[in-house]
XYZ file of C-alpha atoms in Angstrom:
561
model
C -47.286 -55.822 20.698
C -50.354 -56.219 18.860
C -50.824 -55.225 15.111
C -47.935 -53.463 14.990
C -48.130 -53.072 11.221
C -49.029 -49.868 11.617
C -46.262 -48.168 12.489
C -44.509 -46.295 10.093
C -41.087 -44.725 9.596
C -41.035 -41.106 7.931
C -38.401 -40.210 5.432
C -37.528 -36.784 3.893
C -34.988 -36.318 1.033
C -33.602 -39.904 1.379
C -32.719 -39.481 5.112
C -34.518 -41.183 7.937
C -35.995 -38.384 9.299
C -38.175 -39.703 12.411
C -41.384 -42.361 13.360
C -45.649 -42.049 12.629
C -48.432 -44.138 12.818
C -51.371 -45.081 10.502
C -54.633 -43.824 12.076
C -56.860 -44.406 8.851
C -55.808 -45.850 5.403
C -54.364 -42.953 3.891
C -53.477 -40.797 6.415
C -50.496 -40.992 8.949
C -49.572 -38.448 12.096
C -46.065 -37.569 13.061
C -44.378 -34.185 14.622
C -44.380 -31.171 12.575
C -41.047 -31.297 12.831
C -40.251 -34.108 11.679
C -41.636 -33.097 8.179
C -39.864 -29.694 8.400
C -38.824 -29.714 4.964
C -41.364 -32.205 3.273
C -42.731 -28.700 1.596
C -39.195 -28.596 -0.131
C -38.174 -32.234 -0.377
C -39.873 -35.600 -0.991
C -41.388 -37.480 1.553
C -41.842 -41.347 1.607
C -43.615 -43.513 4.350
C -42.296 -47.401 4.998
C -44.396 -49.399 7.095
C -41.227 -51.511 8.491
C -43.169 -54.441 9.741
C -44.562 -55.491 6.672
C -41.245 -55.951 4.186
C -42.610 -56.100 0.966
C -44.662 -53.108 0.737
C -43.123 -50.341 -0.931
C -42.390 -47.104 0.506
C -45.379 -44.693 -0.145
C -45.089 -41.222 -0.839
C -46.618 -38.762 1.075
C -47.593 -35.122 1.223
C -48.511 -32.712 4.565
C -52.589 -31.912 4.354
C -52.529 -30.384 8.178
C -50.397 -29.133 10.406
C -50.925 -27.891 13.809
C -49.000 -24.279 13.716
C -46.176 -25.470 15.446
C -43.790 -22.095 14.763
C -40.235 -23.603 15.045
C -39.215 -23.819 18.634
C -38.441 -26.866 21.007
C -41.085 -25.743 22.903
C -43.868 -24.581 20.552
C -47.112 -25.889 20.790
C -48.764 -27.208 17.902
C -46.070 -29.908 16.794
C -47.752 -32.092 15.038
C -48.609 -32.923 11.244
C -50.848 -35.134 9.055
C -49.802 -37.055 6.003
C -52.160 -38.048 3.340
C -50.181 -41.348 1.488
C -50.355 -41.110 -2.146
C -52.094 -44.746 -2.389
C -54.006 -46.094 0.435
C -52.346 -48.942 2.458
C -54.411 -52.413 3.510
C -53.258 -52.517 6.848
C -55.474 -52.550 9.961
C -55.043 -48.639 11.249
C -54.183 -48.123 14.532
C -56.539 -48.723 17.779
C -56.887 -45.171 19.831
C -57.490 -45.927 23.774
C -59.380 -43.545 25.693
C -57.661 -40.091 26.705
C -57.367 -41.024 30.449
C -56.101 -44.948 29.620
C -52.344 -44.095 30.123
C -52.428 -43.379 33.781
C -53.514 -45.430 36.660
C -51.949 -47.161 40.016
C -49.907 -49.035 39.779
C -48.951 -47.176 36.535
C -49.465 -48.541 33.180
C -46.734 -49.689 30.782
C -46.087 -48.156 27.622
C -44.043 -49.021 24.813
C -42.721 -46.610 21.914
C -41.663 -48.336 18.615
C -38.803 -45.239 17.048
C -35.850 -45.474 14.403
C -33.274 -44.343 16.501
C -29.268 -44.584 14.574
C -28.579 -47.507 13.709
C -31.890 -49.207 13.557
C -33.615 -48.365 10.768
C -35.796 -51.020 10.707
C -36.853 -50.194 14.270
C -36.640 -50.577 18.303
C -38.840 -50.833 20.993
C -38.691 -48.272 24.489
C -40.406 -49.029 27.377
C -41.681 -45.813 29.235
C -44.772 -44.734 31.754
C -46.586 -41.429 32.555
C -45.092 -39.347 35.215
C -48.502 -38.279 35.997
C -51.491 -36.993 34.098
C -50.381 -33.007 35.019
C -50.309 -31.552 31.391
C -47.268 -29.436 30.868
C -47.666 -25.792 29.353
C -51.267 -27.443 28.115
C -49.753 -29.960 25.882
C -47.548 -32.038 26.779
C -47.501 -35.548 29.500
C -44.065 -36.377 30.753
C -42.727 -39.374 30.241
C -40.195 -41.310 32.273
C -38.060 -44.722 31.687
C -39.731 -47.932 33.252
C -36.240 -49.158 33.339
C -33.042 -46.902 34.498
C -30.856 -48.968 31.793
C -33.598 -49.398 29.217
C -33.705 -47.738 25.737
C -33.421 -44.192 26.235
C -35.527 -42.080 23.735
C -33.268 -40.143 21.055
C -33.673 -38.756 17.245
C -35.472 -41.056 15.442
C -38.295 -41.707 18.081
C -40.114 -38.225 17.736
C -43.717 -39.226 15.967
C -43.581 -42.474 16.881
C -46.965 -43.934 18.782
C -47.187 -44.427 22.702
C -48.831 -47.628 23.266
C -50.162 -49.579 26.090
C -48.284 -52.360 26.500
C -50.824 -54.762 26.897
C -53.090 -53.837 24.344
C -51.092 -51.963 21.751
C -53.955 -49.187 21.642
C -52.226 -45.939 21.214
C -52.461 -42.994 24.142
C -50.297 -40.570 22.760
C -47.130 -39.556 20.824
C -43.460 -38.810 21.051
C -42.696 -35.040 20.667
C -38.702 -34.936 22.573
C -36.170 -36.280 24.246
C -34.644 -34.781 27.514
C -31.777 -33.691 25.703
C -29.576 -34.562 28.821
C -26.958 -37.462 29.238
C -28.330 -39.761 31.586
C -31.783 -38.380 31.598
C -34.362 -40.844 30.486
C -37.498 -38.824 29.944
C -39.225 -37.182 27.305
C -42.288 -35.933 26.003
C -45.600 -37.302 24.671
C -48.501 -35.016 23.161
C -51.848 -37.230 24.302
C -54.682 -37.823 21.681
C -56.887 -35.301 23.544
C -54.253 -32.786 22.507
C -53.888 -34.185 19.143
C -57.653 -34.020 18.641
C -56.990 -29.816 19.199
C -55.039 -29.347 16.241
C -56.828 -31.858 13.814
C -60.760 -32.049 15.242
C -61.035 -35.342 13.035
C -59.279 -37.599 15.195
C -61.842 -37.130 18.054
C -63.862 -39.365 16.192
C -61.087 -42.351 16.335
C -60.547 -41.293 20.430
C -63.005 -43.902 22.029
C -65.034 -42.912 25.473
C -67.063 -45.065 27.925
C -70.442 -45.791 26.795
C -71.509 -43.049 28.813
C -69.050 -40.189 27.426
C -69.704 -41.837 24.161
C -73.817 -40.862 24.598
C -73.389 -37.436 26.627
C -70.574 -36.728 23.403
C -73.116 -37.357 20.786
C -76.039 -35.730 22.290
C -73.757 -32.231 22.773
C -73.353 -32.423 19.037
C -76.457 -33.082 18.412
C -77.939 -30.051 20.253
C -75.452 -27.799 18.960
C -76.126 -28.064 15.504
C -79.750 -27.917 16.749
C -78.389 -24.572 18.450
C -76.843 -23.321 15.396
C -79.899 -24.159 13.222
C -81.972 -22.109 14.597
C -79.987 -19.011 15.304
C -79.642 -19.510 19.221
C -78.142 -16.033 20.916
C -76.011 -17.628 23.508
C -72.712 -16.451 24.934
C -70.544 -19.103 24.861
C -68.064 -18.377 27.683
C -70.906 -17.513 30.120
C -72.613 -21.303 28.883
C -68.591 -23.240 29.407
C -68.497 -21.248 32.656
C -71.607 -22.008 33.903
C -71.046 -26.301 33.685
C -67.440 -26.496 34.350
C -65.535 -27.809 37.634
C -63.584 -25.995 39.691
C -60.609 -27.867 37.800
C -61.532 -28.009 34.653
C -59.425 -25.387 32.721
C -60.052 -22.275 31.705
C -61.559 -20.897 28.924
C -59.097 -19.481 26.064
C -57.996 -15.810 27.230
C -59.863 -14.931 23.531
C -62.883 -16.423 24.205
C -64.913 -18.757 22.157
C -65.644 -17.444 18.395
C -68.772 -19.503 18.532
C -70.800 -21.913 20.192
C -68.818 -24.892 18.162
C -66.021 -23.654 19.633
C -66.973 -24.109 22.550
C -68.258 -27.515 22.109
C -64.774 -28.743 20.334
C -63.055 -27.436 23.470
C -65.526 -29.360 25.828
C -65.309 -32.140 23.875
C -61.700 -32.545 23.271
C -59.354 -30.048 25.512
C -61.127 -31.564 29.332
C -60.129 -34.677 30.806
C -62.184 -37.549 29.665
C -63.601 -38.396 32.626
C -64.879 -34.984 33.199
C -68.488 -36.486 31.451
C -70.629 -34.372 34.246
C -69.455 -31.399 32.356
C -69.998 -32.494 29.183
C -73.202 -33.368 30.743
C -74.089 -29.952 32.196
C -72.938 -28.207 29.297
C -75.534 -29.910 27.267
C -78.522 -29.717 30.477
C -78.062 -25.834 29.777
C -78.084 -25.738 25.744
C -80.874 -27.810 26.099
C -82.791 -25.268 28.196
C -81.624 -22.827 26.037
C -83.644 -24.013 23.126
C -86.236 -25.000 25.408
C -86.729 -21.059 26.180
C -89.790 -19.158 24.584
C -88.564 -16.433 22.697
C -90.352 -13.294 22.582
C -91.069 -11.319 18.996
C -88.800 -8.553 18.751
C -89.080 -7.380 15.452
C -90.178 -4.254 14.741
C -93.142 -4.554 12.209
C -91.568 -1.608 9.617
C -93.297 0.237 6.718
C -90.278 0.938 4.435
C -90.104 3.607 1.845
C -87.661 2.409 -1.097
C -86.407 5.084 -2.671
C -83.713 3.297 -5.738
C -81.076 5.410 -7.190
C -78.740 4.709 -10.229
C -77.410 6.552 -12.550
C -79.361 7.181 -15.678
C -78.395 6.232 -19.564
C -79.945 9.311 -20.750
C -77.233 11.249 -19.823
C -74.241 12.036 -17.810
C -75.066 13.686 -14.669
C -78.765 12.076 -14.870
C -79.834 9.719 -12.122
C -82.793 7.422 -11.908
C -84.792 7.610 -8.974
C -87.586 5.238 -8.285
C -89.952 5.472 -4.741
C -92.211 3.020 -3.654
C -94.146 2.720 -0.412
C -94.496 -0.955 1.021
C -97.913 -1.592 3.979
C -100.718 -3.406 4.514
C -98.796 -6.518 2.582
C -98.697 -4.329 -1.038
C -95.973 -2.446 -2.736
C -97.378 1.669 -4.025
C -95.240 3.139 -6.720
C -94.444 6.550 -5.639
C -92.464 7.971 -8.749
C -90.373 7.007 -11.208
C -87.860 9.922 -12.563
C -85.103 10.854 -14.164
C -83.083 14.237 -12.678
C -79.985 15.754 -12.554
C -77.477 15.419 -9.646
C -78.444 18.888 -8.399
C -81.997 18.126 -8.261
C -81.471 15.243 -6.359
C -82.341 15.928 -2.778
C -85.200 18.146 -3.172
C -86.634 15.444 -5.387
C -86.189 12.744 -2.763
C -87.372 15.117 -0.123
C -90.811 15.371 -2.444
C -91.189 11.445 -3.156
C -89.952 10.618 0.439
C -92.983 13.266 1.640
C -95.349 11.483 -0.924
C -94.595 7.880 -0.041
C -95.999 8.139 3.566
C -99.664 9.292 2.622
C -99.408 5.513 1.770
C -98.045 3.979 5.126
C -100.698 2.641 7.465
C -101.018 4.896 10.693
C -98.866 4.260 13.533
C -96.564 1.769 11.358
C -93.298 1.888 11.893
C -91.596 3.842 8.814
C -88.314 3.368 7.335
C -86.575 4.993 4.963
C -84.137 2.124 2.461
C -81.798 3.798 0.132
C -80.973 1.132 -2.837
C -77.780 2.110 -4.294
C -75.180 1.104 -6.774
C -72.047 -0.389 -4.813
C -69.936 3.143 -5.226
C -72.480 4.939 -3.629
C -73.064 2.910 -0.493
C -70.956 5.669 1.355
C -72.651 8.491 0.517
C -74.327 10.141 3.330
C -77.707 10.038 2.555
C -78.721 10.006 6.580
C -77.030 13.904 6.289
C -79.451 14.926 3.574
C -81.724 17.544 5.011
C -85.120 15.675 5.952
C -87.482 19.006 4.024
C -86.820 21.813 2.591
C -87.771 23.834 5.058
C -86.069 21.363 7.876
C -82.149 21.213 7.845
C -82.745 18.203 10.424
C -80.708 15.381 9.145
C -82.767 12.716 7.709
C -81.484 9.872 9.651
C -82.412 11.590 12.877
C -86.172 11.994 12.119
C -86.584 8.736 10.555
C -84.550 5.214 10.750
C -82.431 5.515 7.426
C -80.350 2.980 6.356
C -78.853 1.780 2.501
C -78.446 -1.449 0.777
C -76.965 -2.735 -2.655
C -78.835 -3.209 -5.917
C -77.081 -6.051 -6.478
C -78.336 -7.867 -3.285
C -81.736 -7.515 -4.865
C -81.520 -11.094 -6.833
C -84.106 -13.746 -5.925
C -81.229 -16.063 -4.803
C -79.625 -13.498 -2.142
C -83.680 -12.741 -1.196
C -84.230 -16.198 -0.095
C -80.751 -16.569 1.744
C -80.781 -13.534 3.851
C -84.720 -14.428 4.936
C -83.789 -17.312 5.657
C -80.974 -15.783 8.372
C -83.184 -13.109 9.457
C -85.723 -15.952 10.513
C -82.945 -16.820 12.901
C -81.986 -13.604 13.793
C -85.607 -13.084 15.266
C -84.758 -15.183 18.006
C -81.331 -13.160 19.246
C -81.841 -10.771 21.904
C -78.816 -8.908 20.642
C -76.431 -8.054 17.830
C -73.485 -9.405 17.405
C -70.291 -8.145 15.418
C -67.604 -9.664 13.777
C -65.207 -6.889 13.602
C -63.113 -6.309 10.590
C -60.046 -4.491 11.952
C -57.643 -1.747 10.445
C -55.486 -3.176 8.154
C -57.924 -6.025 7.773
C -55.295 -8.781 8.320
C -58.253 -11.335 7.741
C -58.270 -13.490 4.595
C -61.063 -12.286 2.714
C -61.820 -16.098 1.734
C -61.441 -16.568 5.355
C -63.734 -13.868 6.083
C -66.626 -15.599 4.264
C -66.312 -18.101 5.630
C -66.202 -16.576 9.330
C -69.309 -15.123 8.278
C -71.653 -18.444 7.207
C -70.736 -20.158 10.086
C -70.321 -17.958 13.141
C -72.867 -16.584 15.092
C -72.578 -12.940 14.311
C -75.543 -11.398 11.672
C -73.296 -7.787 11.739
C -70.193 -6.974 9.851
C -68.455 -4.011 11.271
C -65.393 -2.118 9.398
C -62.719 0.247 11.184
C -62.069 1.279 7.507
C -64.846 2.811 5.237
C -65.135 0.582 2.168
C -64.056 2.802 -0.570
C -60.291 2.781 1.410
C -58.229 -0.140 -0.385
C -57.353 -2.109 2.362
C -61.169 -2.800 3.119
C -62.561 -2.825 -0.247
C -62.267 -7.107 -0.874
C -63.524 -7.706 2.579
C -66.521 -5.222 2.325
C -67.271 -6.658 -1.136
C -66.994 -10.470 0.665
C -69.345 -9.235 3.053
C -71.770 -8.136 0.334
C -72.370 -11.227 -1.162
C -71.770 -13.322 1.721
C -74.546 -11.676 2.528
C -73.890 -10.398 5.734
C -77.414 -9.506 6.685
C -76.472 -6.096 8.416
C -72.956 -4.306 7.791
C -71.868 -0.947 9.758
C -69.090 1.223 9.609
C -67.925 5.043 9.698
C -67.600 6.989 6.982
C -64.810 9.195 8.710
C -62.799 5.762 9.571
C -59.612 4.597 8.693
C -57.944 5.857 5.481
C -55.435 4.600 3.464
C -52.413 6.226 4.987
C -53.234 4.626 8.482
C -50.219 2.507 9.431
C -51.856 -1.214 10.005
C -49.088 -1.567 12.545
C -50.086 1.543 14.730
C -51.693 1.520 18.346
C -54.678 0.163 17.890
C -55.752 3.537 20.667
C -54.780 5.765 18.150
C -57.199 4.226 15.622
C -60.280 6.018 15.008
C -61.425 2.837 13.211
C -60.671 0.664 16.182
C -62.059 3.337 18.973
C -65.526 2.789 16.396
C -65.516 -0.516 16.409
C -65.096 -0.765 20.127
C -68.150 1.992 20.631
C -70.146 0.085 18.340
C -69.914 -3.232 19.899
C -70.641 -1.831 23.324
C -73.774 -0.139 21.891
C -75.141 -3.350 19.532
C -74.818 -5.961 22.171
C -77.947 -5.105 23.678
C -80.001 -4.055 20.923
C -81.974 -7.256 18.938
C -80.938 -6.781 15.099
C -84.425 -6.342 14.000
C -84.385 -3.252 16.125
C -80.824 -1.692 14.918
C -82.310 0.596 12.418
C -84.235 2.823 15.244
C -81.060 2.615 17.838
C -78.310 3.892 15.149
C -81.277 6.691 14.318
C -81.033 7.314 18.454
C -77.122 7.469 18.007
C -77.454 9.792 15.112
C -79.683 12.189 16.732
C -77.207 12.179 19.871
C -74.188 12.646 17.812
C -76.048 15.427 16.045
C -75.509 17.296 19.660
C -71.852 16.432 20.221
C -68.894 17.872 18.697
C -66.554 14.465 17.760
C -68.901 12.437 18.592
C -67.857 8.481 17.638
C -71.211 7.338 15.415
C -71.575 11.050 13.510
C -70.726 8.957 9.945
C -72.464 5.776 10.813
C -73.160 4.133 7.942
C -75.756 1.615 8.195
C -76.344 -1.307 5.602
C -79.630 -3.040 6.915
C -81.304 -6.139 4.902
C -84.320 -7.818 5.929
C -86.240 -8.723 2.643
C -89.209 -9.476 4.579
C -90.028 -5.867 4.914
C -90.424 -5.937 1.208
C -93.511 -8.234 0.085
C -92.953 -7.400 -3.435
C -89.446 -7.980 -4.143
C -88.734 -5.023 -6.580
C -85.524 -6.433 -8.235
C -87.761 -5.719 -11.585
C -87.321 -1.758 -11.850
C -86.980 0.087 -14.521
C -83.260 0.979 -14.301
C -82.595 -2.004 -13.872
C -83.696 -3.397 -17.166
C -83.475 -0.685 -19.594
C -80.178 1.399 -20.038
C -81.776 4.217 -21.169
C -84.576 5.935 -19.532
């Protein structure tokens, strides 16, 4: 073999526990479950072929979910070495290099018993047919050859003739007398740790059509592209390439990882097509779809003059200037007449035919409270949010810094022809770290609850989603409450049965536009008895509507007014 420095034996708690190979410096793959219980006991790395190097501890830094069972997907781990090793790493072939006619010979380089310093199996593909997705059969290129057995799993499949690695050793047949076994392939690898793809080497070809998918999907993602990923994989796959996940793709990265690594790697006409139609994609003129709104900020908080007081500030924003309205302080039971008044007085300064809406700025406690309910007049019992588009947003999302960040999304957003929602379910089972970060990089610009955000269980995600910033969040006051089970049927959940109306409603309505189509749900559900958007709640943030950012009020600098 050539360079066979590389290959390492894994040991956990003092006990040979299987085989691994070096793919850069300080990092080494194996099974998952091989390193069972390296999170309880030490583990130690020997590199067997060069004597006087020291054993190297090790700790797991991935792992590819493998759950347990002899037949679990996912079995695979990565080991970072304490102390980086100065020995050559080992040479990946391309994904497709194990197979061929006649077939190509492959040798496996384990710790079975009794050979702890190692031996050499000779094996060959039964056929590139993956099984269950994941795995390649092997079979014995010799009847009374080496049969694989404990101590081989993690150990490298190598070509023969040029030591370049196609795979690795996940099980044995188990049987007497059976000489097979099981190799995950480096495409599959590349699945459960995406940095390997870059070590997996492709024709000069692949290698270009590779690198110009990734470049035109982070061109893609750049600039906001509204794309549905399936439909694109669909479009510029064979008739054999697989299928997409049953799930879908959560964005268009996704999608390109799963081009990229999960087809066969000679499938570069795919790879091809998938880029021809991003590529046209971007191409595409977009047409404006944002509404060109005349807001009316109307700021409440409470007031440090007294308890029960609140602060209420109006301004008008059109033709490019900001026009104070009032500045007051009032008690609680003066509040919506008072509003009514100032809301009346701000549009004598909106420009004629302008589209108006109506932005309630509110502390974080008071995001719920239904100010779309408040009678639109005194003399009109009309809801306000079905005569004008109402929604609310947080004072604290008022800093310069969030400003600049959510224009800076809503520039992409101008682009989509649609919203689309991430949906935080009941019982929000989502990390709210996680959540943050599913929110930065996916594709969605709307955060939608099944639990209103004063309930506990949705309180750290809606907060996450605040300062994310999501740029538009929706939910139902009447949703989930505390005392819904997070294990019930999810058609029992009124917080579910929302979120499932609501995404059916906002894919075909551009986000710039949402604030007039949840006013055309209110004033429908204003007509039906239980009807699934009466509490919408709409948080709606597009600082560009605001040409005077107004994070300078009054109440907001002076306790006491």
């Amino acid at each position: 073999m050539i360079s066979a420095a590389w290959h390492a034996r894994i040991e956990c708690g003092g006990r040979i526990a299987g085989a691994g190979f070096l793919v850069t410096p300080d990092k080494v793959l194996t099974c998952a479950h091989v390193v069972r219980d390296g999170d309880r006991e030490p583990l130690m790395v020997t590199f067997t072929e060069r004597p006087g190097l020291p054993s190297v501890p090790a700790r797991i830094v991935a792992h590819g979910g493998w759950a347990g069972g002899a037949t679990d997907p996912g079995d695979l781990a990565v080991l970072e070495l304490r102390d980086a090793v100065e020995i050559e790493p080992a040479a990946l072939a391309p994904p497709d290099a194990a197979h061929g006619e006649p077939p190509r010979r492959l040798v496996v380089y384990g710790f079975p018993a009794g050979f702890d310093e190692g031996a050499l199996a000779e094996y060959r593909t039964t056929g590139p047919q993956l099984i269950k997705n994941e795995w390649t059969q092997l079979e014995a290129w010799q009847t009374d050859g080496q049969p694989l057995a404990r101590g081989y799993s993690g150990a490298a499949v190598t070509l023969a003739d040029t030591g370049e690695v196609v795979g690795m050793v996940t099980a044995a047949a188990g049987a007497k007398g059976v000489r097979n076994g099981r190799m995950m392939p480096t495409r599959v690898m590349v699945r459960y740790w995406p940095d390997l793809e870059s070590l997996v080497p492709a024709s000069a070809h692949a290698a270009a059509q590779r690198a110009r998918l990734r470049e035109l999907v982070e061109k893609a993602v750049r600039a906001g592209l509204d794309c549905d990923p399936v439909r694109l994989y669909t479009a510029a796959a064979d008739p054999l390439d697989p299928l997409p996940p049953p799930d879908g793709f959560d964005s268009l990265r996704s999608a390109a990882l799963f081009v990229l690594c999960e087809l066969d790697a000679r499938a570069t006409a795919t790879v091809a097509r998938f880029a021809d139609r991003l590529e046209s994609l971007l191409r595409a003129p977009v047409e404006a779809t944002a509404p060109d709104w005349s807001p009316i900020l109307v700021e409440l908080a409470p007031s440090g003059a007294g308890q029960g007081l609140i602060r209420v500030e109006v301004s008008a924003y059109s033709g490019g200037r900001r026009h104070p309205v009032g500045s007051d302080t009032v008690p609680q039971a003066r509040l919506r007449p008072h509003v009514q008044d100032r809301i009346e007085a701000a549009f004598r300064h909106l420009t004629p035919g302008t589209q108006e809406l109506i932005t309630f700025s509110l502390p974080r406690d008071w995001l719920d409270w239904p100010v779309d309910r408040w009678p639109s007049s005194p003399d009109d019992e009309t809801p306000l949010g079905c005569v004008y588009p109402v929604v609310v947003t947080d004072h604290a999302r008022r800093k310069a810094g969030t400003r600049h960040v959510l224009t800076r999304a809503w520039n992409r957003l101008d682009t989509r022809a649609a919203a689309r929602l991430h949906r935080v379910e009941c019982g929000c089972p989502e990390d709210p770290r996680k959540l943050r970060l599913a929110l930065r990089r996916s594709e969605a610009c709307l955060a939608g609850f099944a639990a209103a955000p004063h309930t506990a269980r949705a309180r750290p995600h809606f907060e996450v989603s605040l300062t994310a910033p999501a740029p538009v969040i929706v939910w139902s006051r009447g949703g989930c409450a505390d005392t819904h089970g997070a294990a019930a049927d999810a058609g029992d959940c009124p917080g579910t049965a929302f979120l499932d109306a609501l995404d059916a409603h906002v894919s075909r309505v551009p986000p710039a536009q949402l604030p007039r189509a949840v006013m055309d749900l209110r004033e429908e559900a204003d007509t039906e008895d239980g009807h699934w958007a009466r509490d919408i709640q709409l948080l709606w943030d597009d600082p560009r509507c605001f040409t005077e950012p107004h994070g300078g009020a009054v109440h907001l600098q002076c306790p006491v007014a």
